[in-house]
Each structure stands twice: as C-alpha cells, then as structure tokens.
Amino acid sequence: MLSSKLLSLVLPLIGFYALIVGALYAMQRPMIFQAGMSPTPPALNSVPGFQEVSHRTEDGLDLRALYRPAASKAPTLVYFHGNADGLSGSLRVTERLVAKGYGLLLVGYRGYDGNPGSPTESGLYADGRSVMRWLSEHGVPSSGTVLVGNSLGSGPATEIAATHPVAGLVLISGYTSLPDVAASAYPLIPVRLLMRDRFDNIGKINRVMAPILILHGTADQTIPYSHAVSLAGAAGNRAQLVPFEGIGHELVGSSSLSPAIDQWLSFLER
C-alpha cells in the first residue's frame, strides 16, 4: 500500500495531469481552427479577374468565396486553404496558376474571413459540398474540377474528392488524420480518445477514384513527411508523391510548388 507521504506527492500530479487533459479537451477547437489568426480579408470585389460569390450551405449559412472562370476548356481548381489563413493567402498561393488559365474557386470556410458560423470537421465538409453545388449550378460539373487542399484543407479536400467524381486531387502538406498529428505533438495525452474533429484522410483516400498528387516537404516538423508516404501508400497507383527536399511546412509558399502542380495538371489533361 502506498504510504501517505507518497500519496501526497502522487495525487497532486494526477490532479495536475487531469487538469491539463481537461483544458486541452475544452480548448481543442480553438487550437485546431485558428480562424482568428487568419489575415484581414481583402476587398474581394476589387481583386482583378475574380468575383466574390456567395453560396448557402445545407445548414443555412451564406458564405463568401472568390471565383475566376476557367479559360477555354481548362479545369477549375477548388482551393481549400490551411489553418490561420484565408482568402488573401489563397490568392497569393494560387496567383502563378492564374496565368495558366485555370479556373479557380477559393473556398472561404465558416468562421474565417468574416464568414458566419464556427468551424468544425462536419462544418468544413458542408462548406465543401456547398461550393461544389454552386459550381454545378454555374456550369462547372465536379468532373471538371481539381480539388487542392493545403494542410488543414487537405481534410475537406479529401472528403469531397471521396464523395464526388472530380478530375483530380492535390494534397499539399497533408496529414493522415488530425489525431495522428496531435499524438506526435502531445505524446503523453490520450488525444486519440479526446479529439472530436478527426479528418481521417488515411481512411478515405482509397475511395478517391481520381488521380492524386501529394506534395510534401521532407523537413516538415508540423506534419511529418511520413504522413505523405502513408497517404501515397493507401492511395496505391492513383497517387504520385513528390518530395521537396529540405522544405518544411511552409511548402505552400514555395516558388517551386505551382510549377509542380502545373506539370501534373498538364499530364492530367492529355
């Protein structure tokens, strides 16, 4: 039996641990969805070549996005941004692809960029379904779209690609699942039991029937390169994995990213 002295040492530690676990559980969504850190949204109607569009989600939210029609028969890229980012960051990331004539729909999530609502896993999926409906209603079927998801955005991009007949899926710094990411960051916390938002990309990617391009920095400390290897393995011969040596989680801002996407899209269009 533990002595009273040992108990007096152990019980406060157990209580402190329980307090940490409880705080992480309560604060998990603000930690995951850093909507308040996204840049100030641009004056959307003044962005050359783009128009601000509004689409209504199945749960009644009117969300704004940016849309640029494709030139000729080029595909339309549907871009799901990463965390602590928004439409202004999406514009910077995709500007090199604009010159190639691709259509672009830059998705604004609920709770980000001044949009109503609070972000959750199911909410971001609903936002993705909503933009796909909007595109279809405006003459762009899902078969004419390529979904691009960066970091957090790899979750909704994979979900929509697994449930819609899209032309392709591009994952930039994507993850196998959010619990896998959290388990690496908090090895002493039972995050796999606690997390409400899971974004199980590894469990869904084998249902994506379209070609898949996976781009990942080998020096990524936020979402390790091993996630990309696992995703490519789960996708089988439909996936192409392109490593970026020495680049971390800032891959989306690399000047070599857009040429890699453009090269793959050119091959896809043949």
Short mmCIF file of N, CA and C in Angstrom, two decimals, residues 65-213:
data_model
loop_
_atom_site.label_atom_id
_atom_site.label_comp_id
_atom_site.label_asym_id
_atom_site.label_seq_id
_atom_site.Cartn_x
_atom_site.Cartn_y
_atom_site.Cartn_z
N ALA A 65 -16.89 33.41 -51.17
CA ALA A 65 -15.73 32.79 -51.77
C ALA A 65 -15.30 33.66 -52.94
N LEU A 66 -14.18 33.34 -53.53
CA LEU A 66 -13.71 34.04 -54.72
C LEU A 66 -13.69 33.07 -55.90
N TYR A 67 -14.15 33.56 -57.05
CA TYR A 67 -14.26 32.69 -58.23
C TYR A 67 -13.69 33.39 -59.46
N ARG A 68 -12.96 32.61 -60.22
CA ARG A 68 -12.43 33.08 -61.51
C ARG A 68 -12.73 31.99 -62.54
N PRO A 69 -13.48 32.28 -63.59
CA PRO A 69 -13.81 31.24 -64.58
C PRO A 69 -12.56 30.75 -65.31
N ALA A 70 -12.63 29.52 -65.75
CA ALA A 70 -11.52 28.93 -66.50
C ALA A 70 -11.48 29.47 -67.91
N ALA A 71 -10.29 29.52 -68.46
CA ALA A 71 -10.11 29.88 -69.86
C ALA A 71 -10.30 28.62 -70.70
N SER A 72 -11.05 28.75 -71.77
CA SER A 72 -11.26 27.64 -72.70
C SER A 72 -11.78 26.41 -71.94
N LYS A 73 -11.10 25.26 -72.12
CA LYS A 73 -11.56 24.01 -71.50
C LYS A 73 -10.67 23.59 -70.33
N ALA A 74 -9.96 24.53 -69.76
CA ALA A 74 -9.10 24.22 -68.62
C ALA A 74 -9.95 23.84 -67.41
N PRO A 75 -9.42 22.98 -66.53
CA PRO A 75 -10.18 22.62 -65.32
C PRO A 75 -10.27 23.77 -64.33
N THR A 76 -11.20 23.66 -63.43
CA THR A 76 -11.34 24.63 -62.34
C THR A 76 -10.74 24.03 -61.07
N LEU A 77 -9.82 24.76 -60.46
CA LEU A 77 -9.20 24.32 -59.22
C LEU A 77 -10.01 24.86 -58.05
N VAL A 78 -10.38 23.98 -57.14
CA VAL A 78 -11.10 24.37 -55.92
C VAL A 78 -10.09 24.29 -54.78
N TYR A 79 -9.73 25.45 -54.22
CA TYR A 79 -8.62 25.51 -53.27
C TYR A 79 -9.13 25.64 -51.83
N PHE A 80 -8.75 24.68 -50.99
CA PHE A 80 -9.07 24.68 -49.57
C PHE A 80 -7.81 25.09 -48.79
N HIS A 81 -7.84 26.25 -48.16
CA HIS A 81 -6.64 26.81 -47.54
C HIS A 81 -6.29 26.13 -46.22
N GLY A 82 -5.10 26.44 -45.73
CA GLY A 82 -4.62 25.90 -44.47
C GLY A 82 -5.11 26.71 -43.28
N ASN A 83 -4.67 26.30 -42.10
CA ASN A 83 -5.10 26.95 -40.87
C ASN A 83 -4.46 28.34 -40.74
N ALA A 84 -5.09 29.19 -39.95
CA ALA A 84 -4.61 30.56 -39.74
C ALA A 84 -4.40 31.28 -41.06
N ASP A 85 -5.18 30.90 -42.07
CA ASP A 85 -5.08 31.53 -43.39
C ASP A 85 -6.48 31.88 -43.84
N GLY A 86 -6.62 32.35 -45.06
CA GLY A 86 -7.92 32.74 -45.56
C GLY A 86 -7.84 33.07 -47.03
N LEU A 87 -8.76 33.89 -47.50
CA LEU A 87 -8.85 34.18 -48.93
C LEU A 87 -7.66 34.98 -49.44
N SER A 88 -7.14 35.90 -48.62
CA SER A 88 -5.99 36.69 -49.09
C SER A 88 -4.77 35.79 -49.28
N GLY A 89 -4.56 34.84 -48.36
CA GLY A 89 -3.47 33.89 -48.52
C GLY A 89 -3.70 32.97 -49.71
N SER A 90 -4.94 32.58 -49.93
CA SER A 90 -5.28 31.72 -51.07
C SER A 90 -4.94 32.42 -52.39
N LEU A 91 -5.19 33.72 -52.44
CA LEU A 91 -4.85 34.48 -53.66
C LEU A 91 -3.36 34.44 -53.94
N ARG A 92 -2.54 34.60 -52.90
CA ARG A 92 -1.08 34.59 -53.09
C ARG A 92 -0.60 33.21 -53.54
N VAL A 93 -1.15 32.17 -52.93
CA VAL A 93 -0.72 30.81 -53.24
C VAL A 93 -1.03 30.43 -54.69
N THR A 94 -2.17 30.88 -55.18
CA THR A 94 -2.63 30.44 -56.50
C THR A 94 -2.33 31.41 -57.63
N GLU A 95 -1.66 32.53 -57.35
CA GLU A 95 -1.50 33.56 -58.38
C GLU A 95 -0.71 33.06 -59.58
N ARG A 96 0.24 32.13 -59.38
CA ARG A 96 1.01 31.62 -60.51
C ARG A 96 0.18 30.71 -61.41
N LEU A 97 -0.86 30.12 -60.84
CA LEU A 97 -1.73 29.25 -61.63
C LEU A 97 -2.75 30.04 -62.44
N VAL A 98 -3.04 31.26 -62.00
CA VAL A 98 -3.99 32.11 -62.71
C VAL A 98 -3.52 32.35 -64.14
N ALA A 99 -2.23 32.61 -64.29
CA ALA A 99 -1.69 32.91 -65.62
C ALA A 99 -1.80 31.74 -66.58
N LYS A 100 -1.98 30.54 -66.06
CA LYS A 100 -2.09 29.35 -66.91
C LYS A 100 -3.50 29.14 -67.44
N GLY A 101 -4.44 29.96 -66.98
CA GLY A 101 -5.80 29.87 -67.50
C GLY A 101 -6.73 28.94 -66.74
N TYR A 102 -6.25 28.36 -65.65
CA TYR A 102 -7.13 27.50 -64.86
C TYR A 102 -8.22 28.33 -64.19
N GLY A 103 -9.40 27.74 -64.09
CA GLY A 103 -10.41 28.35 -63.26
C GLY A 103 -10.04 28.18 -61.80
N LEU A 104 -10.52 29.07 -60.95
CA LEU A 104 -10.21 28.98 -59.53
C LEU A 104 -11.44 29.31 -58.70
N LEU A 105 -11.71 28.48 -57.72
CA LEU A 105 -12.67 28.83 -56.70
C LEU A 105 -11.96 28.70 -55.37
N LEU A 106 -11.80 29.83 -54.70
CA LEU A 106 -11.09 29.87 -53.42
C LEU A 106 -12.13 29.80 -52.31
N VAL A 107 -12.07 28.72 -51.55
CA VAL A 107 -13.10 28.44 -50.55
C VAL A 107 -12.86 29.25 -49.28
N GLY A 108 -13.89 29.94 -48.82
CA GLY A 108 -13.85 30.63 -47.53
C GLY A 108 -14.64 29.81 -46.52
N TYR A 109 -13.97 29.32 -45.49
CA TYR A 109 -14.65 28.48 -44.50
C TYR A 109 -15.56 29.29 -43.58
N ARG A 110 -16.51 28.61 -42.98
CA ARG A 110 -17.32 29.21 -41.92
C ARG A 110 -16.40 29.63 -40.77
N GLY A 111 -16.64 30.83 -40.24
CA GLY A 111 -15.83 31.35 -39.14
C GLY A 111 -14.55 32.03 -39.56
N TYR A 112 -14.16 31.88 -40.82
CA TYR A 112 -12.96 32.53 -41.36
C TYR A 112 -13.37 33.66 -42.29
N ASP A 113 -12.50 34.64 -42.46
CA ASP A 113 -12.73 35.73 -43.43
C ASP A 113 -14.05 36.46 -43.19
N GLY A 114 -14.48 36.55 -41.94
CA GLY A 114 -15.72 37.25 -41.65
C GLY A 114 -16.97 36.46 -41.97
N ASN A 115 -16.82 35.19 -42.37
CA ASN A 115 -17.98 34.36 -42.63
C ASN A 115 -18.68 33.97 -41.32
N PRO A 116 -20.00 33.76 -41.36
CA PRO A 116 -20.72 33.34 -40.15
C PRO A 116 -20.39 31.90 -39.78
N GLY A 117 -20.78 31.51 -38.57
CA GLY A 117 -20.62 30.13 -38.14
C GLY A 117 -19.31 29.87 -37.43
N SER A 118 -19.18 28.67 -36.89
CA SER A 118 -17.98 28.23 -36.20
C SER A 118 -17.44 26.99 -36.90
N PRO A 119 -16.14 26.93 -37.15
CA PRO A 119 -15.59 25.80 -37.89
C PRO A 119 -15.56 24.51 -37.08
N THR A 120 -15.95 23.43 -37.72
CA THR A 120 -15.85 22.07 -37.20
C THR A 120 -15.54 21.17 -38.39
N GLU A 121 -15.22 19.92 -38.12
CA GLU A 121 -14.98 18.98 -39.22
C GLU A 121 -16.21 18.85 -40.11
N SER A 122 -17.36 18.57 -39.51
CA SER A 122 -18.57 18.42 -40.32
C SER A 122 -18.94 19.72 -41.01
N GLY A 123 -18.66 20.86 -40.36
CA GLY A 123 -18.95 22.15 -40.97
C GLY A 123 -18.12 22.42 -42.21
N LEU A 124 -16.82 22.10 -42.16
CA LEU A 124 -15.97 22.30 -43.33
C LEU A 124 -16.36 21.38 -44.47
N TYR A 125 -16.82 20.17 -44.12
CA TYR A 125 -17.31 19.28 -45.17
C TYR A 125 -18.55 19.88 -45.84
N ALA A 126 -19.44 20.45 -45.03
CA ALA A 126 -20.65 21.08 -45.58
C ALA A 126 -20.28 22.27 -46.46
N ASP A 127 -19.26 23.03 -46.06
CA ASP A 127 -18.80 24.16 -46.87
C ASP A 127 -18.29 23.68 -48.23
N GLY A 128 -17.56 22.56 -48.21
CA GLY A 128 -17.05 21.99 -49.46
C GLY A 128 -18.17 21.52 -50.37
N ARG A 129 -19.14 20.83 -49.80
CA ARG A 129 -20.27 20.38 -50.62
C ARG A 129 -21.02 21.58 -51.22
N SER A 130 -21.11 22.65 -50.44
CA SER A 130 -21.83 23.83 -50.90
C SER A 130 -21.15 24.48 -52.11
N VAL A 131 -19.82 24.60 -52.08
CA VAL A 131 -19.15 25.21 -53.24
C VAL A 131 -19.24 24.32 -54.46
N MET A 132 -19.26 23.00 -54.25
CA MET A 132 -19.40 22.10 -55.40
C MET A 132 -20.79 22.25 -56.02
N ARG A 133 -21.82 22.41 -55.19
CA ARG A 133 -23.16 22.66 -55.72
C ARG A 133 -23.19 23.99 -56.48
N TRP A 134 -22.55 25.02 -55.90
CA TRP A 134 -22.55 26.33 -56.56
C TRP A 134 -21.90 26.22 -57.94
N LEU A 135 -20.78 25.54 -58.02
CA LEU A 135 -20.10 25.38 -59.31
C LEU A 135 -20.99 24.64 -60.31
N SER A 136 -21.63 23.56 -59.85
CA SER A 136 -22.50 22.81 -60.75
C SER A 136 -23.64 23.66 -61.27
N GLU A 137 -24.21 24.48 -60.39
CA GLU A 137 -25.30 25.37 -60.80
C GLU A 137 -24.84 26.44 -61.78
N HIS A 138 -23.53 26.69 -61.81
CA HIS A 138 -22.98 27.71 -62.72
C HIS A 138 -22.17 27.08 -63.85
N GLY A 139 -22.51 25.86 -64.18
CA GLY A 139 -21.97 25.24 -65.39
C GLY A 139 -20.65 24.51 -65.26
N VAL A 140 -20.17 24.31 -64.04
CA VAL A 140 -18.90 23.59 -63.84
C VAL A 140 -19.21 22.31 -63.06
N PRO A 141 -19.32 21.17 -63.74
CA PRO A 141 -19.60 19.92 -63.03
C PRO A 141 -18.39 19.48 -62.22
N SER A 142 -18.61 18.62 -61.23
CA SER A 142 -17.49 18.16 -60.40
C SER A 142 -16.43 17.46 -61.23
N SER A 143 -16.82 16.84 -62.35
CA SER A 143 -15.85 16.16 -63.22
C SER A 143 -14.90 17.14 -63.89
N GLY A 144 -15.23 18.44 -63.85
CA GLY A 144 -14.36 19.47 -64.42
C GLY A 144 -13.54 20.19 -63.38
N THR A 145 -13.45 19.64 -62.16
CA THR A 145 -12.73 20.30 -61.08
C THR A 145 -11.57 19.45 -60.58
N VAL A 146 -10.56 20.13 -60.10
CA VAL A 146 -9.45 19.50 -59.39
C VAL A 146 -9.41 20.14 -58.01
N LEU A 147 -9.50 19.34 -56.96
CA LEU A 147 -9.51 19.86 -55.60
C LEU A 147 -8.08 19.95 -55.08
N VAL A 148 -7.76 21.08 -54.46
CA VAL A 148 -6.43 21.32 -53.90
C VAL A 148 -6.58 21.66 -52.43
N GLY A 149 -5.97 20.87 -51.55
CA GLY A 149 -6.07 21.11 -50.12
C GLY A 149 -4.71 21.27 -49.49
N ASN A 150 -4.51 22.38 -48.79
CA ASN A 150 -3.24 22.63 -48.09
C ASN A 150 -3.42 22.41 -46.60
N SER A 151 -2.58 21.57 -46.00
CA SER A 151 -2.55 21.37 -44.55
C SER A 151 -3.95 21.07 -44.01
N LEU A 152 -4.53 21.93 -43.18
CA LEU A 152 -5.89 21.70 -42.68
C LEU A 152 -6.84 21.43 -43.84
N GLY A 153 -6.68 22.14 -44.94
CA GLY A 153 -7.56 22.00 -46.09
C GLY A 153 -7.49 20.65 -46.78
N SER A 154 -6.47 19.84 -46.45
CA SER A 154 -6.41 18.51 -47.04
C SER A 154 -7.56 17.64 -46.54
N GLY A 155 -8.11 17.98 -45.35
CA GLY A 155 -9.24 17.23 -44.81
C GLY A 155 -10.50 17.39 -45.64
N PRO A 156 -11.04 18.61 -45.80
CA PRO A 156 -12.23 18.76 -46.63
C PRO A 156 -11.98 18.41 -48.09
N ALA A 157 -10.77 18.66 -48.60
CA ALA A 157 -10.49 18.32 -50.00
C ALA A 157 -10.59 16.81 -50.22
N THR A 158 -10.04 16.03 -49.29
CA THR A 158 -10.10 14.57 -49.42
C THR A 158 -11.53 14.06 -49.27
N GLU A 159 -12.27 14.61 -48.32
CA GLU A 159 -13.66 14.20 -48.13
C GLU A 159 -14.48 14.45 -49.39
N ILE A 160 -14.35 15.63 -49.98
CA ILE A 160 -15.14 15.95 -51.17
C ILE A 160 -14.70 15.09 -52.35
N ALA A 161 -13.39 14.86 -52.48
CA ALA A 161 -12.90 14.03 -53.59
C ALA A 161 -13.35 12.58 -53.45
N ALA A 162 -13.56 12.14 -52.20
CA ALA A 162 -14.00 10.77 -51.97
C ALA A 162 -15.49 10.59 -52.22
N THR A 163 -16.23 11.69 -52.29
CA THR A 163 -17.69 11.61 -52.44
C THR A 163 -18.21 12.28 -53.71
N HIS A 164 -17.31 12.81 -54.54
CA HIS A 164 -17.70 13.45 -55.79
C HIS A 164 -16.78 12.95 -56.91
N PRO A 165 -17.30 12.83 -58.13
CA PRO A 165 -16.47 12.37 -59.26
C PRO A 165 -15.60 13.49 -59.84
N VAL A 166 -14.59 13.90 -59.09
CA VAL A 166 -13.73 15.00 -59.51
C VAL A 166 -12.67 14.51 -60.49
N ALA A 167 -11.99 15.47 -61.14
CA ALA A 167 -10.95 15.11 -62.11
C ALA A 167 -9.61 14.83 -61.45
N GLY A 168 -9.39 15.35 -60.25
CA GLY A 168 -8.10 15.15 -59.58
C GLY A 168 -8.11 15.72 -58.18
N LEU A 169 -7.11 15.30 -57.39
CA LEU A 169 -6.95 15.78 -56.02
C LEU A 169 -5.48 16.08 -55.79
N VAL A 170 -5.19 17.28 -55.27
CA VAL A 170 -3.83 17.68 -54.92
C VAL A 170 -3.78 17.95 -53.43
N LEU A 171 -2.87 17.26 -52.73
CA LEU A 171 -2.69 17.47 -51.29
C LEU A 171 -1.32 18.10 -51.05
N ILE A 172 -1.32 19.25 -50.40
CA ILE A 172 -0.08 19.96 -50.06
C ILE A 172 0.09 19.89 -48.54
N SER A 173 1.19 19.30 -48.09
CA SER A 173 1.45 19.17 -46.65
C SER A 173 0.25 18.55 -45.93
N GLY A 174 -0.29 17.49 -46.51
CA GLY A 174 -1.47 16.85 -45.96
C GLY A 174 -1.13 15.88 -44.83
N TYR A 175 -2.16 15.48 -44.09
CA TYR A 175 -1.98 14.62 -42.93
C TYR A 175 -2.80 13.34 -43.09
N THR A 176 -2.40 12.30 -42.37
CA THR A 176 -3.17 11.07 -42.36
C THR A 176 -4.47 11.26 -41.59
N SER A 177 -4.40 11.91 -40.44
CA SER A 177 -5.57 12.26 -39.64
C SER A 177 -5.13 13.29 -38.61
N LEU A 178 -6.07 14.05 -38.09
CA LEU A 178 -5.73 15.01 -37.04
C LEU A 178 -5.27 14.33 -35.75
N PRO A 179 -5.90 13.21 -35.33
CA PRO A 179 -5.35 12.54 -34.14
C PRO A 179 -3.91 12.11 -34.30
N ASP A 180 -3.51 11.70 -35.52
CA ASP A 180 -2.11 11.34 -35.75
C ASP A 180 -1.20 12.54 -35.56
N VAL A 181 -1.61 13.70 -36.04
CA VAL A 181 -0.82 14.92 -35.87
C VAL A 181 -0.73 15.28 -34.39
N ALA A 182 -1.87 15.25 -33.71
CA ALA A 182 -1.90 15.63 -32.29
C ALA A 182 -1.11 14.66 -31.43
N ALA A 183 -1.14 13.37 -31.78
CA ALA A 183 -0.41 12.37 -30.99
C ALA A 183 1.09 12.63 -31.01
N SER A 184 1.59 13.15 -32.13
CA SER A 184 3.01 13.49 -32.22
C SER A 184 3.33 14.72 -31.37
N ALA A 185 2.40 15.67 -31.35
CA ALA A 185 2.63 16.91 -30.59
C ALA A 185 2.43 16.72 -29.10
N TYR A 186 1.52 15.82 -28.71
CA TYR A 186 1.20 15.61 -27.30
C TYR A 186 1.28 14.11 -26.98
N PRO A 187 2.49 13.56 -26.95
CA PRO A 187 2.63 12.10 -26.79
C PRO A 187 2.12 11.55 -25.46
N LEU A 188 2.01 12.39 -24.44
CA LEU A 188 1.59 11.92 -23.12
C LEU A 188 0.10 12.11 -22.86
N ILE A 189 -0.62 12.63 -23.87
CA ILE A 189 -2.05 12.90 -23.73
C ILE A 189 -2.82 11.91 -24.61
N PRO A 190 -3.92 11.34 -24.12
CA PRO A 190 -4.69 10.38 -24.92
C PRO A 190 -5.56 11.08 -25.98
N VAL A 191 -4.88 11.75 -26.91
CA VAL A 191 -5.61 12.59 -27.87
C VAL A 191 -6.51 11.78 -28.79
N ARG A 192 -6.14 10.54 -29.06
CA ARG A 192 -6.97 9.74 -29.97
C ARG A 192 -8.36 9.48 -29.37
N LEU A 193 -8.46 9.49 -28.06
CA LEU A 193 -9.75 9.30 -27.40
C LEU A 193 -10.50 10.62 -27.24
N LEU A 194 -9.77 11.72 -27.22
CA LEU A 194 -10.37 13.00 -26.87
C LEU A 194 -10.84 13.83 -28.06
N MET A 195 -10.25 13.62 -29.23
CA MET A 195 -10.50 14.55 -30.35
C MET A 195 -11.86 14.33 -30.99
N ARG A 196 -12.58 15.44 -31.13
CA ARG A 196 -13.90 15.40 -31.76
C ARG A 196 -13.81 15.54 -33.27
N ASP A 197 -12.84 16.29 -33.76
CA ASP A 197 -12.65 16.51 -35.20
C ASP A 197 -11.47 15.66 -35.64
N ARG A 198 -11.71 14.72 -36.56
CA ARG A 198 -10.69 13.71 -36.84
C ARG A 198 -10.09 13.82 -38.25
N PHE A 199 -10.88 14.23 -39.24
CA PHE A 199 -10.37 14.36 -40.61
C PHE A 199 -9.53 13.14 -40.99
N ASP A 200 -10.18 12.02 -41.09
CA ASP A 200 -9.49 10.74 -41.32
C ASP A 200 -9.14 10.56 -42.80
N ASN A 201 -8.15 11.30 -43.26
CA ASN A 201 -7.76 11.22 -44.67
C ASN A 201 -7.27 9.83 -45.06
N ILE A 202 -6.52 9.19 -44.17
CA ILE A 202 -5.95 7.88 -44.49
C ILE A 202 -7.05 6.84 -44.68
N GLY A 203 -8.18 7.02 -44.00
CA GLY A 203 -9.27 6.08 -44.15
C GLY A 203 -10.16 6.34 -45.35
N LYS A 204 -9.99 7.50 -45.98
CA LYS A 204 -10.87 7.89 -47.09
C LYS A 204 -10.16 7.90 -48.44
N ILE A 205 -8.84 8.03 -48.44
CA ILE A 205 -8.15 8.32 -49.69
C ILE A 205 -8.27 7.17 -50.69
N ASN A 206 -8.47 5.95 -50.19
CA ASN A 206 -8.63 4.84 -51.13
C ASN A 206 -9.98 4.85 -51.83
N ARG A 207 -10.89 5.75 -51.39
CA ARG A 207 -12.18 5.91 -52.06
C ARG A 207 -12.15 7.01 -53.11
N VAL A 208 -11.02 7.70 -53.22
CA VAL A 208 -10.86 8.73 -54.25
C VAL A 208 -10.50 8.03 -55.56
N MET A 209 -11.36 8.11 -56.54
CA MET A 209 -11.15 7.41 -57.80
C MET A 209 -10.31 8.21 -58.79
N ALA A 210 -10.12 9.49 -58.52
CA ALA A 210 -9.37 10.36 -59.43
C ALA A 210 -7.87 10.26 -59.17
N PRO A 211 -7.04 10.69 -60.10
CA PRO A 211 -5.59 10.78 -59.86
C PRO A 211 -5.30 11.73 -58.71
N ILE A 212 -4.23 11.43 -57.97
CA ILE A 212 -3.90 12.19 -56.76
C ILE A 212 -2.44 12.62 -56.83
N LEU A 213 -2.18 13.89 -56.54
CA LEU A 213 -0.83 14.42 -56.43
C LEU A 213 -0.59 14.80 -54.98
#
